[in-house]
Amino acid sequence: MTDLNIQFTCPDCDHSFFLDSEEILESEFLKCPSCGCALSEEELRHLRIAINYMKEKSTH
Ligand SMILES: [Zn+2]
C-alpha cells in the first residue's frame, strides 16, 4: 500500500503539519499538535472520503 502523507494547516494558529493517511483513517478525531484545535466530524469525514479515493487511484 502506498503511504500518503497529508498536509494540514490549522485554521486557528496557521501551524502546518503532516499526518499519515492510515492515522487519519483510524483516528476518532484529529487535532492540531500546536494548539489542540480539533477537526470537525464533517471535515474528517470528507477527508476520509478523499483519502480512500486517492488510495484507489494509486493502486491502479
Ligand atoms: Zn492549531
Tab-separated table of N, CA and C and ligand atoms in Angstrom:
chain	number	residue	atom	x	y	z
A	1	MET	N	0.831	-1.203	0.000
A	1	MET	CA	0.000	0.000	0.000
A	1	MET	C	0.870	1.260	0.000
A	2	THR	N	0.403	2.232	-0.728
A	2	THR	CA	1.166	3.476	-0.823
A	2	THR	C	0.947	4.332	0.423
A	3	ASP	N	2.027	4.875	0.899
A	3	ASP	CA	1.927	5.780	2.035
A	3	ASP	C	1.556	7.178	1.573
A	4	LEU	N	0.557	7.697	2.211
A	4	LEU	CA	0.135	9.049	1.867
A	4	LEU	C	0.303	9.944	3.077
A	5	ASN	N	1.044	11.006	2.879
A	5	ASN	CA	1.138	11.998	3.938
A	5	ASN	C	0.361	13.227	3.515
A	6	ILE	N	-0.503	13.658	4.378
A	6	ILE	CA	-1.365	14.769	4.034
A	6	ILE	C	-1.022	15.974	4.894
A	7	GLN	N	-0.865	17.086	4.216
A	7	GLN	CA	-0.504	18.297	4.944
A	7	GLN	C	-1.747	19.070	5.357
A	8	PHE	N	-1.729	19.517	6.585
A	8	PHE	CA	-2.802	20.341	7.103
A	8	PHE	C	-2.248	21.687	7.512
A	9	THR	N	-3.090	22.677	7.399
A	9	THR	CA	-2.769	23.952	8.018
A	9	THR	C	-3.902	24.268	8.984
A	10	CYS	N	-3.545	24.437	10.222
A	10	CYS	CA	-4.542	24.696	11.246
A	10	CYS	C	-5.225	26.043	10.992
A	11	PRO	N	-6.559	26.052	10.993
A	11	PRO	CA	-7.273	27.308	10.760
A	11	PRO	C	-7.144	28.265	11.934
A	12	ASP	N	-6.795	27.741	13.088
A	12	ASP	CA	-6.705	28.580	14.280
A	12	ASP	C	-5.344	29.239	14.448
A	13	CYS	N	-4.280	28.451	14.301
A	13	CYS	CA	-2.958	29.001	14.602
A	13	CYS	C	-2.023	29.006	13.396
A	14	ASP	N	-2.521	28.511	12.215
A	14	ASP	CA	-1.717	28.533	10.993
A	14	ASP	C	-0.518	27.602	11.021
A	15	HIS	N	-0.484	26.714	11.963
A	15	HIS	CA	0.599	25.747	12.060
A	15	HIS	C	0.396	24.671	10.991
A	16	SER	N	1.462	24.347	10.239
A	16	SER	CA	1.373	23.304	9.223
A	16	SER	C	1.932	22.001	9.759
A	17	PHE	N	1.225	20.911	9.490
A	17	PHE	CA	1.711	19.610	9.959
A	17	PHE	C	1.261	18.520	9.004
A	18	PHE	N	1.969	17.389	9.058
A	18	PHE	CA	1.651	16.259	8.191
A	18	PHE	C	1.059	15.121	9.006
A	19	LEU	N	0.086	14.460	8.413
A	19	LEU	CA	-0.449	13.261	9.049
A	19	LEU	C	-0.463	12.138	8.041
A	20	ASP	N	-0.198	10.948	8.537
A	20	ASP	CA	-0.233	9.746	7.723
A	20	ASP	C	-1.688	9.389	7.416
A	21	SER	N	-1.944	8.956	6.192
A	21	SER	CA	-3.329	8.655	5.802
A	21	SER	C	-3.937	7.549	6.669
A	22	GLU	N	-3.126	6.558	7.037
A	22	GLU	CA	-3.627	5.465	7.868
A	22	GLU	C	-4.070	5.985	9.229
A	23	GLU	N	-3.272	6.929	9.728
A	23	GLU	CA	-3.573	7.527	11.019
A	23	GLU	C	-4.912	8.273	10.958
A	24	ILE	N	-5.117	8.942	9.835
A	24	ILE	CA	-6.357	9.698	9.676
A	24	ILE	C	-7.556	8.751	9.616
A	25	LEU	N	-7.385	7.650	8.893
A	25	LEU	CA	-8.495	6.709	8.745
A	25	LEU	C	-8.818	5.993	10.055
A	26	GLU	N	-7.795	5.839	10.904
A	26	GLU	CA	-8.006	5.070	12.122
A	26	GLU	C	-8.316	5.918	13.348
A	27	SER	N	-8.066	7.204	13.239
A	27	SER	CA	-8.269	8.059	14.406
A	27	SER	C	-9.724	8.456	14.571
A	28	GLU	N	-10.151	8.545	15.811
A	28	GLU	CA	-11.502	9.003	16.113
A	28	GLU	C	-11.636	10.490	15.790
A	29	PHE	N	-10.591	11.211	16.082
A	29	PHE	CA	-10.587	12.625	15.756
A	29	PHE	C	-9.151	13.084	15.555
A	30	LEU	N	-8.999	14.203	14.892
A	30	LEU	CA	-7.677	14.741	14.637
A	30	LEU	C	-7.578	16.130	15.218
A	31	LYS	N	-6.405	16.423	15.767
A	31	LYS	CA	-6.247	17.777	16.272
A	31	LYS	C	-4.869	18.326	15.964
A	32	CYS	N	-4.809	19.615	15.939
A	32	CYS	CA	-3.566	20.324	15.668
A	32	CYS	C	-2.571	20.070	16.793
A	33	PRO	N	-1.331	19.642	16.462
A	33	PRO	CA	-0.340	19.378	17.503
A	33	PRO	C	0.135	20.651	18.202
A	34	SER	N	-0.125	21.767	17.586
A	34	SER	CA	0.339	23.022	18.163
A	34	SER	C	-0.650	23.605	19.167
A	35	CYS	N	-1.914	23.748	18.760
A	35	CYS	CA	-2.891	24.395	19.649
A	35	CYS	C	-3.986	23.455	20.132
A	36	GLY	N	-4.046	22.230	19.559
A	36	GLY	CA	-5.030	21.267	20.021
A	36	GLY	C	-6.412	21.461	19.430
A	37	CYS	N	-6.534	22.373	18.476
A	37	CYS	CA	-7.806	22.605	17.809
A	37	CYS	C	-8.196	21.362	16.998
A	38	ALA	N	-9.391	20.838	17.229
A	38	ALA	CA	-9.806	19.591	16.575
A	38	ALA	C	-10.563	19.850	15.283
A	39	LEU	N	-10.375	18.925	14.358
A	39	LEU	CA	-11.135	18.959	13.111
A	39	LEU	C	-12.578	18.546	13.401
A	40	SER	N	-13.503	19.149	12.726
A	40	SER	CA	-14.900	18.772	12.934
A	40	SER	C	-15.159	17.396	12.322
A	41	GLU	N	-16.202	16.747	12.822
A	41	GLU	CA	-16.562	15.426	12.339
A	41	GLU	C	-16.802	15.455	10.834
A	42	GLU	N	-17.424	16.509	10.379
A	42	GLU	CA	-17.735	16.658	8.965
A	42	GLU	C	-16.454	16.759	8.128
A	43	GLU	N	-15.511	17.585	8.596
A	43	GLU	CA	-14.236	17.731	7.874
A	43	GLU	C	-13.509	16.401	7.805
A	44	LEU	N	-13.531	15.688	8.924
A	44	LEU	CA	-12.856	14.405	8.998
A	44	LEU	C	-13.492	13.412	8.027
A	45	ARG	N	-14.807	13.444	7.928
A	45	ARG	CA	-15.500	12.534	7.027
A	45	ARG	C	-15.118	12.809	5.575
A	46	HIS	N	-15.095	14.084	5.217
A	46	HIS	CA	-14.705	14.456	3.853
A	46	HIS	C	-13.276	14.020	3.554
A	47	LEU	N	-12.432	14.191	4.559
A	47	LEU	CA	-11.031	13.838	4.429
A	47	LEU	C	-10.872	12.345	4.183
A	48	ARG	N	-11.620	11.551	4.913
A	48	ARG	CA	-11.546	10.094	4.750
A	48	ARG	C	-12.017	9.669	3.368
A	49	ILE	N	-13.049	10.312	2.890
A	49	ILE	CA	-13.540	10.007	1.543
A	49	ILE	C	-12.441	10.329	0.531
A	50	ALA	N	-11.794	11.468	0.701
A	50	ALA	CA	-10.727	11.886	-0.215
A	50	ALA	C	-9.549	10.923	-0.177
A	51	ILE	N	-9.189	10.472	1.015
A	51	ILE	CA	-8.061	9.543	1.162
A	51	ILE	C	-8.376	8.210	0.495
A	52	ASN	N	-9.577	7.706	0.733
A	52	ASN	CA	-9.957	6.439	0.108
A	52	ASN	C	-9.951	6.554	-1.410
A	53	TYR	N	-10.363	7.692	-1.896
A	53	TYR	CA	-10.367	7.932	-3.329
A	53	TYR	C	-8.934	7.943	-3.878
A	54	MET	N	-8.044	8.623	-3.181
A	54	MET	CA	-6.644	8.704	-3.609
A	54	MET	C	-5.967	7.348	-3.561
A	55	LYS	N	-6.309	6.550	-2.547
A	55	LYS	CA	-5.724	5.223	-2.419
A	55	LYS	C	-6.148	4.333	-3.573
A	56	GLU	N	-7.413	4.434	-3.912
A	56	GLU	CA	-7.924	3.661	-5.035
A	56	GLU	C	-7.198	4.022	-6.312
A	57	LYS	N	-6.999	5.308	-6.498
A	57	LYS	CA	-6.312	5.796	-7.694
A	57	LYS	C	-4.875	5.300	-7.744
A	58	SER	N	-4.198	5.314	-6.611
A	58	SER	CA	-2.775	4.992	-6.595
A	58	SER	C	-2.520	3.502	-6.767
A	59	THR	N	-3.528	2.669	-6.523
A	59	THR	CA	-3.302	1.239	-6.668
A	59	THR	C	-3.593	0.750	-8.080
A	60	HIS	N	-4.160	1.612	-8.903
A	60	HIS	CA	-4.488	1.197	-10.266
A	60	HIS	C	-3.478	1.711	-11.284
B	1	ZN	ZN	-3.503	24.983	15.672
